[in-house]
PDB file of C-alpha atoms in Angstrom:
ATOM      1  CA  MET X   1      89.263 168.503 265.354  1.00 66.00           C
ATOM      2  CA  ASN X   2      92.753 169.074 266.525  1.00 73.00           C
ATOM      3  CA  TYR X   3      94.705 165.958 266.112  1.00 77.00           C
ATOM      4  CA  ASP X   4      97.301 165.218 269.131  1.00 87.00           C
ATOM      5  CA  LEU X   5     100.563 163.825 267.615  1.00 91.00           C
ATOM      6  CA  THR X   6     101.029 161.777 270.751  1.00 93.00           C
ATOM      7  CA  ASP X   7      97.701 160.286 270.099  1.00 94.00           C
ATOM      8  CA  LEU X   8      98.413 159.316 266.758  1.00 94.00           C
ATOM      9  CA  ARG X   9     101.925 157.608 267.454  1.00 95.00           C
ATOM     10  CA  LEU X  10     100.128 155.710 270.174  1.00 95.00           C
ATOM     11  CA  PHE X  11      97.385 154.636 268.003  1.00 96.00           C
ATOM     12  CA  VAL X  12      99.710 153.466 265.254  1.00 95.00           C
ATOM     13  CA  ALA X  13     101.749 151.492 267.905  1.00 95.00           C
ATOM     14  CA  MET X  14      98.700 149.834 269.154  1.00 96.00           C
ATOM     15  CA  ALA X  15      97.581 148.966 265.789  1.00 95.00           C
ATOM     16  CA  GLU X  16     100.959 147.522 264.904  1.00 94.00           C
ATOM     17  CA  GLU X  17     101.369 145.567 267.981  1.00 94.00           C
ATOM     18  CA  ARG X  18      97.623 144.648 268.150  1.00 94.00           C
ATOM     19  CA  ASN X  19      97.753 145.153 271.918  1.00 95.00           C
ATOM     20  CA  LEU X  20      96.982 147.985 274.223  1.00 94.00           C
ATOM     21  CA  THR X  21      99.973 147.431 276.680  1.00 94.00           C
ATOM     22  CA  ARG X  22     102.681 146.890 274.115  1.00 94.00           C
ATOM     23  CA  GLY X  23     101.410 149.790 272.137  1.00 94.00           C
ATOM     24  CA  ALA X  24     101.640 152.021 275.336  1.00 95.00           C
ATOM     25  CA  ALA X  25     104.985 150.837 275.950  1.00 95.00           C
ATOM     26  CA  ARG X  26     106.244 151.942 272.426  1.00 93.00           C
ATOM     27  CA  ALA X  27     104.705 155.136 273.032  1.00 92.00           C
ATOM     28  CA  TYR X  28     106.338 155.600 276.289  1.00 93.00           C
ATOM     29  CA  LEU X  29     102.934 155.694 278.250  1.00 94.00           C
ATOM     30  CA  ALA X  30     101.391 153.777 281.058  1.00 95.00           C
ATOM     31  CA  PRO X  31      98.625 151.398 280.003  1.00 94.00           C
ATOM     32  CA  SER X  32      96.056 153.449 281.964  1.00 95.00           C
ATOM     33  CA  SER X  33      97.132 156.651 280.186  1.00 95.00           C
ATOM     34  CA  ALA X  34      97.043 154.915 276.911  1.00 94.00           C
ATOM     35  CA  SER X  35      93.375 153.709 277.502  1.00 95.00           C
ATOM     36  CA  HIS X  36      92.186 157.124 278.344  1.00 95.00           C
ATOM     37  CA  ARG X  37      93.709 158.518 275.127  1.00 94.00           C
ATOM     38  CA  LEU X  38      92.348 155.920 273.102  1.00 94.00           C
ATOM     39  CA  ARG X  39      88.879 156.524 274.472  1.00 94.00           C
ATOM     40  CA  ARG X  40      89.285 160.198 274.142  1.00 93.00           C
ATOM     41  CA  LEU X  41      90.242 159.780 270.487  1.00 94.00           C
ATOM     42  CA  GLU X  42      87.278 157.447 269.615  1.00 93.00           C
ATOM     43  CA  GLU X  43      84.982 159.946 271.091  1.00 93.00           C
ATOM     44  CA  ALA X  44      86.344 162.820 269.176  1.00 91.00           C
ATOM     45  CA  LEU X  45      86.152 160.975 265.912  1.00 92.00           C
ATOM     46  CA  ASN X  46      82.652 159.222 267.090  1.00 93.00           C
ATOM     47  CA  THR X  47      83.573 155.877 265.862  1.00 94.00           C
ATOM     48  CA  THR X  48      85.109 152.723 267.283  1.00 96.00           C
ATOM     49  CA  LEU X  49      88.826 152.233 266.040  1.00 96.00           C
ATOM     50  CA  PHE X  50      89.487 148.648 267.558  1.00 96.00           C
ATOM     51  CA  GLU X  51      87.533 145.706 268.152  1.00 94.00           C
ATOM     52  CA  ARG X  52      88.669 144.334 271.612  1.00 90.00           C
ATOM     53  CA  GLN X  53      89.264 140.572 271.391  1.00 90.00           C
ATOM     54  CA  THR X  54      90.574 137.821 273.664  1.00 84.00           C
ATOM     55  CA  ARG X  55      94.019 137.826 271.965  1.00 85.00           C
ATOM     56  CA  GLY X  56      94.369 141.498 271.567  1.00 90.00           C
ATOM     57  CA  LEU X  57      93.028 144.374 269.327  1.00 93.00           C
ATOM     58  CA  ALA X  58      91.778 144.178 265.835  1.00 95.00           C
ATOM     59  CA  LEU X  59      91.226 147.209 263.563  1.00 95.00           C
ATOM     60  CA  THR X  60      87.804 148.307 262.547  1.00 96.00           C
ATOM     61  CA  ARG X  61      87.343 149.636 258.873  1.00 95.00           C
ATOM     62  CA  ALA X  62      87.513 153.243 260.500  1.00 95.00           C
ATOM     63  CA  GLY X  63      90.648 152.049 262.331  1.00 95.00           C
ATOM     64  CA  GLU X  64      92.236 150.881 259.137  1.00 95.00           C
ATOM     65  CA  ALA X  65      91.436 154.203 257.414  1.00 95.00           C
ATOM     66  CA  LEU X  66      93.009 156.269 260.349  1.00 95.00           C
ATOM     67  CA  LEU X  67      96.205 153.977 260.290  1.00 95.00           C
ATOM     68  CA  ARG X  68      96.785 154.803 256.552  1.00 93.00           C
ATOM     69  CA  ASN X  69      96.502 158.527 257.279  1.00 93.00           C
ATOM     70  CA  ALA X  70      98.272 158.530 260.436  1.00 93.00           C
ATOM     71  CA  ARG X  71     101.234 156.853 258.931  1.00 93.00           C
ATOM     72  CA  GLN X  72     101.244 159.408 256.238  1.00 91.00           C
ATOM     73  CA  VAL X  73     101.000 162.423 258.603  1.00 92.00           C
ATOM     74  CA  LEU X  74     103.821 160.971 260.687  1.00 92.00           C
ATOM     75  CA  ALA X  75     105.979 160.285 257.632  1.00 89.00           C
ATOM     76  CA  SER X  76     105.399 163.939 256.491  1.00 88.00           C
ATOM     77  CA  ILE X  77     106.227 165.204 259.743  1.00 90.00           C
ATOM     78  CA  GLU X  78     109.585 163.275 259.852  1.00 87.00           C
ATOM     79  CA  GLN X  79     110.413 164.402 256.338  1.00 80.00           C
ATOM     80  CA  MET X  80     109.937 168.000 257.493  1.00 83.00           C
ATOM     81  CA  HIS X  81     112.328 167.438 260.249  1.00 79.00           C
ATOM     82  CA  ALA X  82     114.787 165.998 257.789  1.00 72.00           C
ATOM     83  CA  ASN X  83     114.432 169.050 255.221  1.00 69.00           C
ATOM     84  CA  LEU X  84     114.998 171.437 258.402  1.00 72.00           C
ATOM     85  CA  SER X  85     117.800 169.660 260.135  1.00 71.00           C
ATOM     86  CA  PRO X  86     120.425 171.108 257.714  1.00 64.00           C
ATOM     87  CA  PHE X  87     119.763 174.473 258.997  1.00 66.00           C
ATOM     88  CA  ALA X  88     120.040 173.543 262.640  1.00 67.00           C
ATOM     89  CA  THR X  89     123.489 171.984 261.887  1.00 65.00           C
ATOM     90  CA  GLY X  90     124.761 175.463 260.038  1.00 65.00           C
ATOM     91  CA  ILE X  91     123.994 174.697 256.553  1.00 64.00           C
ATOM     92  CA  ARG X  92     122.674 178.020 254.943  1.00 74.00           C
ATOM     93  CA  GLY X  93     121.816 177.158 251.391  1.00 82.00           C
ATOM     94  CA  HIS X  94     120.219 174.595 249.356  1.00 86.00           C
ATOM     95  CA  VAL X  95     120.366 173.630 245.669  1.00 91.00           C
ATOM     96  CA  SER X  96     118.157 171.416 243.630  1.00 91.00           C
ATOM     97  CA  LEU X  97     119.917 169.842 240.668  1.00 96.00           C
ATOM     98  CA  TRP X  98     118.343 167.484 238.105  1.00 95.00           C
ATOM     99  CA  ALA X  99     120.785 165.460 235.797  1.00 94.00           C
ATOM    100  CA  ASN X 100     120.430 162.727 233.141  1.00 89.00           C
ATOM    101  CA  THR X 101     121.524 159.130 233.787  1.00 86.00           C
ATOM    102  CA  HIS X 102     124.871 159.730 232.112  1.00 88.00           C
ATOM    103  CA  ALA X 103     125.972 162.671 234.243  1.00 92.00           C
ATOM    104  CA  THR X 104     124.482 161.214 237.452  1.00 91.00           C
ATOM    105  CA  HIS X 105     126.359 157.869 237.168  1.00 88.00           C
ATOM    106  CA  THR X 106     129.775 159.312 235.906  1.00 90.00           C
ATOM    107  CA  PHE X 107     130.950 162.753 236.238  1.00 93.00           C
ATOM    108  CA  LEU X 108     128.648 164.527 238.900  1.00 95.00           C
ATOM    109  CA  PRO X 109     129.480 162.340 241.951  1.00 94.00           C
ATOM    110  CA  ASP X 110     133.146 163.532 242.010  1.00 93.00           C
ATOM    111  CA  ASP X 111     132.387 167.009 241.143  1.00 96.00           C
ATOM    112  CA  LEU X 112     129.609 167.416 243.656  1.00 97.00           C
ATOM    113  CA  ALA X 113     132.000 165.989 246.294  1.00 96.00           C
ATOM    114  CA  GLY X 114     134.534 168.796 245.498  1.00 96.00           C
ATOM    115  CA  PHE X 115     131.875 171.301 245.518  1.00 96.00           C
ATOM    116  CA  LEU X 116     130.337 170.323 248.862  1.00 95.00           C
ATOM    117  CA  LYS X 117     133.796 170.100 250.349  1.00 95.00           C
ATOM    118  CA  ARG X 118     134.552 173.634 249.226  1.00 94.00           C
ATOM    119  CA  HIS X 119     131.078 175.003 250.322  1.00 91.00           C
ATOM    120  CA  PRO X 120     130.178 173.160 253.534  1.00 87.00           C
ATOM    121  CA  GLN X 121     127.089 175.645 254.287  1.00 85.00           C
ATOM    122  CA  VAL X 122     125.521 174.191 251.226  1.00 88.00           C
ATOM    123  CA  SER X 123     123.338 171.110 250.610  1.00 87.00           C
ATOM    124  CA  VAL X 124     122.453 169.659 247.205  1.00 92.00           C
ATOM    125  CA  SER X 125     119.603 167.353 246.308  1.00 91.00           C
ATOM    126  CA  LEU X 126     120.386 165.319 243.202  1.00 94.00           C
ATOM    127  CA  GLU X 127     117.498 164.035 241.116  1.00 92.00           C
ATOM    128  CA  GLU X 128     117.798 161.730 237.929  1.00 88.00           C
ATOM    129  CA  ARG X 129     115.646 162.769 235.221  1.00 87.00           C
ATOM    130  CA  THR X 130     115.629 162.713 231.470  1.00 84.00           C
ATOM    131  CA  SER X 131     116.966 165.595 229.389  1.00 86.00           C
ATOM    132  CA  ALA X 132     113.571 166.394 228.178  1.00 85.00           C
ATOM    133  CA  GLU X 133     112.234 166.598 231.763  1.00 88.00           C
ATOM    134  CA  ILE X 134     115.204 168.797 232.966  1.00 92.00           C
ATOM    135  CA  VAL X 135     114.755 171.322 229.949  1.00 92.00           C
ATOM    136  CA  VAL X 136     111.003 171.911 230.933  1.00 91.00           C
ATOM    137  CA  ALA X 137     111.762 172.086 234.582  1.00 92.00           C
ATOM    138  CA  VAL X 138     114.439 174.734 234.209  1.00 93.00           C
ATOM    139  CA  ALA X 139     112.626 176.803 231.771  1.00 92.00           C
ATOM    140  CA  SER X 140     109.527 176.860 234.000  1.00 90.00           C
ATOM    141  CA  GLY X 141     111.617 177.777 237.140  1.00 90.00           C
ATOM    142  CA  GLU X 142     110.851 174.494 238.991  1.00 90.00           C
ATOM    143  CA  ILE X 143     114.595 173.997 239.397  1.00 92.00           C
ATOM    144  CA  GLU X 144     117.634 176.303 238.909  1.00 93.00           C
ATOM    145  CA  VAL X 145     120.270 173.916 237.571  1.00 96.00           C
ATOM    146  CA  GLY X 146     120.184 171.127 235.349  1.00 96.00           C
ATOM    147  CA  VAL X 147     122.778 168.691 233.622  1.00 96.00           C
ATOM    148  CA  LEU X 148     121.636 167.113 230.445  1.00 93.00           C
ATOM    149  CA  ALA X 149     122.825 165.834 227.035  1.00 86.00           C
ATOM    150  CA  ASP X 150     122.761 168.369 224.318  1.00 68.00           C
ATOM    151  CA  SER X 151     119.628 167.682 222.431  1.00 59.00           C
ATOM    152  CA  GLY X 152     119.673 170.872 220.544  1.00 55.00           C
ATOM    153  CA  THR X 153     116.597 172.126 222.530  1.00 58.00           C
ATOM    154  CA  GLY X 154     117.210 175.393 224.002  1.00 62.00           C
ATOM    155  CA  ALA X 155     113.860 177.170 224.116  1.00 72.00           C
ATOM    156  CA  GLY X 156     113.864 179.081 227.306  1.00 88.00           C
ATOM    157  CA  VAL X 157     117.178 177.809 228.685  1.00 93.00           C
ATOM    158  CA  GLU X 158     120.838 178.632 228.224  1.00 93.00           C
ATOM    159  CA  LEU X 159     123.268 175.628 227.832  1.00 93.00           C
ATOM    160  CA  SER X 160     126.882 175.780 228.427  1.00 93.00           C
ATOM    161  CA  PRO X 161     129.568 172.823 227.950  1.00 93.00           C
ATOM    162  CA  TYR X 162     130.020 170.469 230.827  1.00 96.00           C
ATOM    163  CA  ARG X 163     131.799 167.414 229.819  1.00 94.00           C
ATOM    164  CA  GLN X 164     132.495 165.489 226.357  1.00 90.00           C
ATOM    165  CA  ASP X 165     131.806 161.848 226.195  1.00 91.00           C
ATOM    166  CA  ARG X 166     130.767 159.194 223.656  1.00 92.00           C
ATOM    167  CA  LEU X 167     128.414 156.194 223.607  1.00 94.00           C
ATOM    168  CA  VAL X 168     130.485 153.035 223.189  1.00 96.00           C
ATOM    169  CA  LEU X 169     129.526 149.331 222.719  1.00 97.00           C
ATOM    170  CA  ILE X 170     130.792 146.986 225.235  1.00 97.00           C
ATOM    171  CA  VAL X 171     130.968 143.262 224.529  1.00 97.00           C
ATOM    172  CA  PRO X 172     132.354 140.209 226.189  1.00 96.00           C
ATOM    173  CA  VAL X 173     135.946 138.961 225.528  1.00 95.00           C
ATOM    174  CA  GLY X 174     135.928 136.552 222.536  1.00 94.00           C
ATOM    175  CA  HIS X 175     132.654 137.995 221.161  1.00 96.00           C
ATOM    176  CA  ALA X 176     132.249 138.090 217.537  1.00 95.00           C
ATOM    177  CA  LEU X 177     132.378 141.987 217.692  1.00 96.00           C
ATOM    178  CA  ALA X 178     135.324 142.301 220.130  1.00 96.00           C
ATOM    179  CA  GLY X 179     137.856 142.427 217.325  1.00 93.00           C
ATOM    180  CA  ARG X 180     136.413 145.161 215.382  1.00 96.00           C
ATOM    181  CA  ALA X 181     137.555 148.843 215.770  1.00 95.00           C
ATOM    182  CA  LYS X 182     133.951 150.315 214.962  1.00 96.00           C
ATOM    183  CA  VAL X 183     130.646 149.045 214.517  1.00 97.00           C
ATOM    184  CA  GLY X 184     127.318 150.585 213.107  1.00 97.00           C
ATOM    185  CA  PHE X 185     124.188 150.328 215.483  1.00 97.00           C
ATOM    186  CA  ALA X 186     122.368 148.532 212.666  1.00 97.00           C
ATOM    187  CA  GLU X 187     125.096 145.714 212.840  1.00 96.00           C
ATOM    188  CA  VAL X 188     124.497 145.026 216.421  1.00 97.00           C
ATOM    189  CA  LEU X 189     120.788 144.637 216.632  1.00 96.00           C
ATOM    190  CA  ASP X 190     120.609 140.832 216.263  1.00 95.00           C
ATOM    191  CA  HIS X 191     122.542 140.440 219.493  1.00 97.00           C
ATOM    192  CA  ALA X 192     121.126 140.234 223.094  1.00 96.00           C
ATOM    193  CA  PHE X 193     121.456 143.493 225.087  1.00 97.00           C
ATOM    194  CA  VAL X 194     122.165 144.415 228.694  1.00 97.00           C
ATOM    195  CA  MET X 195     120.278 147.605 229.349  1.00 95.00           C
ATOM    196  CA  LEU X 196     119.982 150.241 231.886  1.00 92.00           C
ATOM    197  CA  HIS X 197     116.465 150.100 233.661  1.00 88.00           C
ATOM    198  CA  ALA X 198     113.400 151.268 231.885  1.00 85.00           C
ATOM    199  CA  GLY X 199     112.843 154.961 232.156  1.00 79.00           C
ATOM    200  CA  SER X 200     116.395 155.932 232.049  1.00 82.00           C
ATOM    201  CA  ALA X 201     117.529 158.201 229.454  1.00 77.00           C
ATOM    202  CA  ILE X 202     119.873 156.061 227.708  1.00 85.00           C
ATOM    203  CA  HIS X 203     117.447 153.157 227.753  1.00 89.00           C
ATOM    204  CA  THR X 204     114.839 155.475 225.927  1.00 86.00           C
ATOM    205  CA  PHE X 205     117.381 156.680 223.603  1.00 86.00           C
ATOM    206  CA  THR X 206     118.536 153.375 222.720  1.00 92.00           C
ATOM    207  CA  MET X 207     114.964 151.964 222.183  1.00 93.00           C
ATOM    208  CA  ASN X 208     114.350 155.071 219.918  1.00 92.00           C
ATOM    209  CA  ALA X 209     117.381 154.478 217.775  1.00 93.00           C
ATOM    210  CA  ALA X 210     116.444 150.953 217.141  1.00 95.00           C
ATOM    211  CA  ALA X 211     112.760 152.065 216.413  1.00 95.00           C
ATOM    212  CA  ALA X 212     114.122 154.388 213.782  1.00 95.00           C
ATOM    213  CA  LEU X 213     115.527 151.408 212.067  1.00 96.00           C
ATOM    214  CA  GLY X 214     112.397 149.499 212.158  1.00 96.00           C
ATOM    215  CA  ARG X 215     113.825 147.171 214.703  1.00 95.00           C
ATOM    216  CA  HIS X 216     113.284 145.799 218.283  1.00 92.00           C
ATOM    217  CA  LEU X 217     115.932 145.238 220.902  1.00 93.00           C
ATOM    218  CA  ASP X 218     116.450 141.743 222.407  1.00 94.00           C
ATOM    219  CA  VAL X 219     116.700 142.864 226.010  1.00 95.00           C
ATOM    220  CA  ARG X 220     118.132 140.066 228.120  1.00 96.00           C
ATOM    221  CA  ILE X 221     118.262 141.805 231.251  1.00 96.00           C
ATOM    222  CA  GLN X 222     117.705 145.505 232.762  1.00 96.00           C
ATOM    223  CA  VAL X 223     119.842 146.573 235.638  1.00 95.00           C
ATOM    224  CA  ARG X 224     120.210 149.921 237.772  1.00 89.00           C
ATOM    225  CA  SER X 225     123.734 151.102 237.220  1.00 90.00           C
ATOM    226  CA  PHE X 226     126.333 151.409 234.301  1.00 91.00           C
ATOM    227  CA  GLU X 227     128.577 149.315 236.667  1.00 90.00           C
ATOM    228  CA  ALA X 228     126.264 146.543 236.582  1.00 93.00           C
ATOM    229  CA  VAL X 229     125.856 146.835 232.921  1.00 95.00           C
ATOM    230  CA  CYS X 230     129.563 146.391 232.432  1.00 94.00           C
ATOM    231  CA  ARG X 231     129.599 143.341 234.864  1.00 93.00           C
ATOM    232  CA  MET X 232     126.720 141.547 233.097  1.00 95.00           C
ATOM    233  CA  VAL X 233     128.309 142.157 229.647  1.00 96.00           C
ATOM    234  CA  GLY X 234     131.846 140.974 230.981  1.00 94.00           C
ATOM    235  CA  ALA X 235     130.206 137.932 232.355  1.00 94.00           C
ATOM    236  CA  GLY X 236     128.692 137.133 228.843  1.00 95.00           C
ATOM    237  CA  VAL X 237     125.210 137.924 229.514  1.00 96.00           C
ATOM    238  CA  GLY X 238     124.838 140.096 226.263  1.00 97.00           C
ATOM    239  CA  ILE X 239     126.199 143.275 224.798  1.00 97.00           C
ATOM    240  CA  GLY X 240     125.638 146.796 225.986  1.00 97.00           C
ATOM    241  CA  MET X 241     125.911 150.449 225.151  1.00 96.00           C
ATOM    242  CA  VAL X 242     127.146 152.839 227.731  1.00 94.00           C
ATOM    243  CA  PRO X 243     129.134 156.301 227.883  1.00 92.00           C
ATOM    244  CA  ARG X 244     132.952 155.738 227.591  1.00 92.00           C
ATOM    245  CA  GLY X 245     133.357 157.668 230.839  1.00 87.00           C
ATOM    246  CA  ALA X 246     131.208 155.005 232.500  1.00 88.00           C
ATOM    247  CA  ALA X 247     132.977 152.057 231.056  1.00 89.00           C
ATOM    248  CA  MET X 248     136.265 153.648 232.062  1.00 85.00           C
ATOM    249  CA  GLN X 249     135.480 154.181 235.649  1.00 81.00           C
ATOM    250  CA  VAL X 250     134.521 150.437 236.356  1.00 77.00           C
ATOM    251  CA  ALA X 251     137.773 148.875 237.591  1.00 68.00           C
ATOM    252  CA  GLY X 252     138.565 145.668 239.242  1.00 73.00           C
ATOM    253  CA  LEU X 253     136.236 143.450 237.003  1.00 81.00           C
ATOM    254  CA  SER X 254     137.223 139.769 236.917  1.00 81.00           C
ATOM    255  CA  GLU X 255     135.983 139.869 233.493  1.00 86.00           C
ATOM    256  CA  PRO X 256     136.161 143.297 231.956  1.00 89.00           C
ATOM    257  CA  PRO X 257     134.180 143.898 228.885  1.00 94.00           C
ATOM    258  CA  VAL X 258     135.894 144.988 225.322  1.00 95.00           C
ATOM    259  CA  VAL X 259     134.997 148.530 224.376  1.00 96.00           C
ATOM    260  CA  VAL X 260     134.245 148.992 220.697  1.00 97.00           C
ATOM    261  CA  GLU X 261     133.618 152.436 219.015  1.00 97.00           C
ATOM    262  CA  MET X 262     130.125 153.289 217.752  1.00 97.00           C
ATOM    263  CA  ASP X 263     130.344 154.659 214.173  1.00 96.00           C
ATOM    264  CA  GLU X 264     127.402 156.657 214.467  1.00 96.00           C
ATOM    265  CA  PRO X 265     126.886 160.483 214.552  1.00 93.00           C
ATOM    266  CA  TRP X 266     124.772 160.334 217.594  1.00 91.00           C
ATOM    267  CA  ALA X 267     127.072 158.480 219.654  1.00 93.00           C
ATOM    268  CA  GLN X 268     128.742 161.666 220.838  1.00 90.00           C
ATOM    269  CA  ARG X 269     126.907 162.569 223.940  1.00 86.00           C
ATOM    270  CA  ASP X 270     128.199 165.908 225.254  1.00 91.00           C
ATOM    271  CA  LEU X 271     126.911 166.985 228.427  1.00 94.00           C
ATOM    272  CA  GLN X 272     125.586 170.510 229.213  1.00 95.00           C
ATOM    273  CA  VAL X 273     124.867 172.810 232.099  1.00 96.00           C
ATOM    274  CA  CYS X 274     121.286 174.025 231.806  1.00 95.00           C
ATOM    275  CA  VAL X 275     119.830 177.265 233.359  1.00 94.00           C
ATOM    276  CA  ARG X 276     116.931 179.379 232.665  1.00 93.00           C
ATOM    277  CA  LYS X 277     117.414 182.029 230.160  1.00 91.00           C
ATOM    278  CA  GLY X 278     117.844 185.570 231.626  1.00 88.00           C
ATOM    279  CA  ALA X 279     116.969 184.470 235.168  1.00 86.00           C
ATOM    280  CA  GLU X 280     118.676 185.594 238.284  1.00 86.00           C
ATOM    281  CA  ARG X 281     119.816 182.580 240.241  1.00 86.00           C
ATOM    282  CA  SER X 282     120.302 182.248 244.026  1.00 82.00           C
ATOM    283  CA  GLY X 283     123.971 182.704 245.104  1.00 84.00           C
ATOM    284  CA  PHE X 284     124.551 178.957 245.845  1.00 89.00           C
ATOM    285  CA  ALA X 285     122.918 177.873 242.607  1.00 92.00           C
ATOM    286  CA  GLN X 286     125.190 180.352 240.742  1.00 93.00           C
ATOM    287  CA  THR X 287     128.241 179.017 242.552  1.00 94.00           C
ATOM    288  CA  LEU X 288     127.553 175.576 241.643  1.00 96.00           C
ATOM    289  CA  VAL X 289     126.901 176.468 238.068  1.00 96.00           C
ATOM    290  CA  ASP X 290     130.154 178.207 237.937  1.00 95.00           C
ATOM    291  CA  TYR X 291     131.954 175.140 239.677  1.00 96.00           C
ATOM    292  CA  LEU X 292     130.346 172.783 237.200  1.00 97.00           C
ATOM    293  CA  ARG X 293     131.399 175.019 234.098  1.00 96.00           C
ATOM    294  CA  ALA X 294     135.155 175.463 235.692  1.00 95.00           C
ATOM    295  CA  SER X 295     135.365 171.665 236.220  1.00 94.00           C
ATOM    296  CA  GLY X 296     134.127 170.846 232.707  1.00 91.00           C
ATOM    297  CA  SER X 297     136.611 173.580 231.117  1.00 91.00           C
ATOM    298  CA  LYS X 298     139.636 171.945 233.187  1.00 91.00           C
ATOM    299  CA  HIS X 299     138.861 168.464 231.893  1.00 84.00           C
ATOM    300  CA  ARG X 300     138.224 169.581 228.256  1.00 81.00           C
ATOM    301  CA  GLN X 301     141.747 171.522 228.383  1.00 82.00           C
ATOM    302  CA  ALA X 302     143.125 168.223 229.975  1.00 76.00           C
ATOM    303  CA  ALA X 303     142.039 166.383 227.140  1.00 70.00           C
ATOM    304  CA  ILE X 304     143.314 168.848 224.678  1.00 70.00           C
ATOM    305  CA  THR X 305     146.774 168.591 226.240  1.00 71.00           C
ATOM    306  CA  ALA X 306     146.775 164.700 226.356  1.00 63.00           C
ATOM    307  CA  GLY X 307     145.830 164.582 222.749  1.00 57.00           C
ATOM    308  CA  ARG X 308     148.878 166.502 221.864  1.00 43.00           C
TER     309      ARG X 308
END
């Protein structure tokens, strides 16, 4: 059958209001018109959608099933409008970018803001994924651009330098490790940790590093951002491990944590721009790749100059 979107919106309104008159008002219809539409819908489906009760309407089993599906249909239509609206406002290009937790929370916000100001005709969707997921998606052509930690896995993809960074330990002021210049990972495993949420790249990496030593981390709390990790550590909840760039970006904390160097070869976590090997990219995707590479080069040169 052909479903009328007005009928679906009316049905959802009536189901949520449990009242024909109020549902009709939400759908901007007269009660008589709403009643006619409902009767026609029930006849087309050959089933009853509501039980008429003294206090209003109650959904039948068929009505409950239609409500679930009608909500999904209407949500999909709203999403379609959202996806198409940028084109109506003059945006002529779109790039999908996947990045790991580190890049998403530290360097990409500023770089993407600069890119979008320079290219107002482009929109970007940014999704946080693990580096392994990004490699697979880029190699398969699912996305054109990714930013990930250099894992040495380059099969089917090309990696180019983006930003240099290190994982550092952060501890509360006065903590037993606060006075140390460097610590090894094995030395900190007896302390309670503040961690980024499960599923994030750094959470998985840290857990695997502990497992490689035959240990398990005592995770006191999991949070959704590096800033929250720094705040929790500064407040004395536990210790944490974050990229130096993230620790340096958190300002204005009443109780800032102390940064301690990690004496581990894997602490160096350089970020790479990832593209499919030998593939032609859309013009806007290539423009974004060039912009990220140039931004990375500029910051690396600035770091070299500052080191002098």
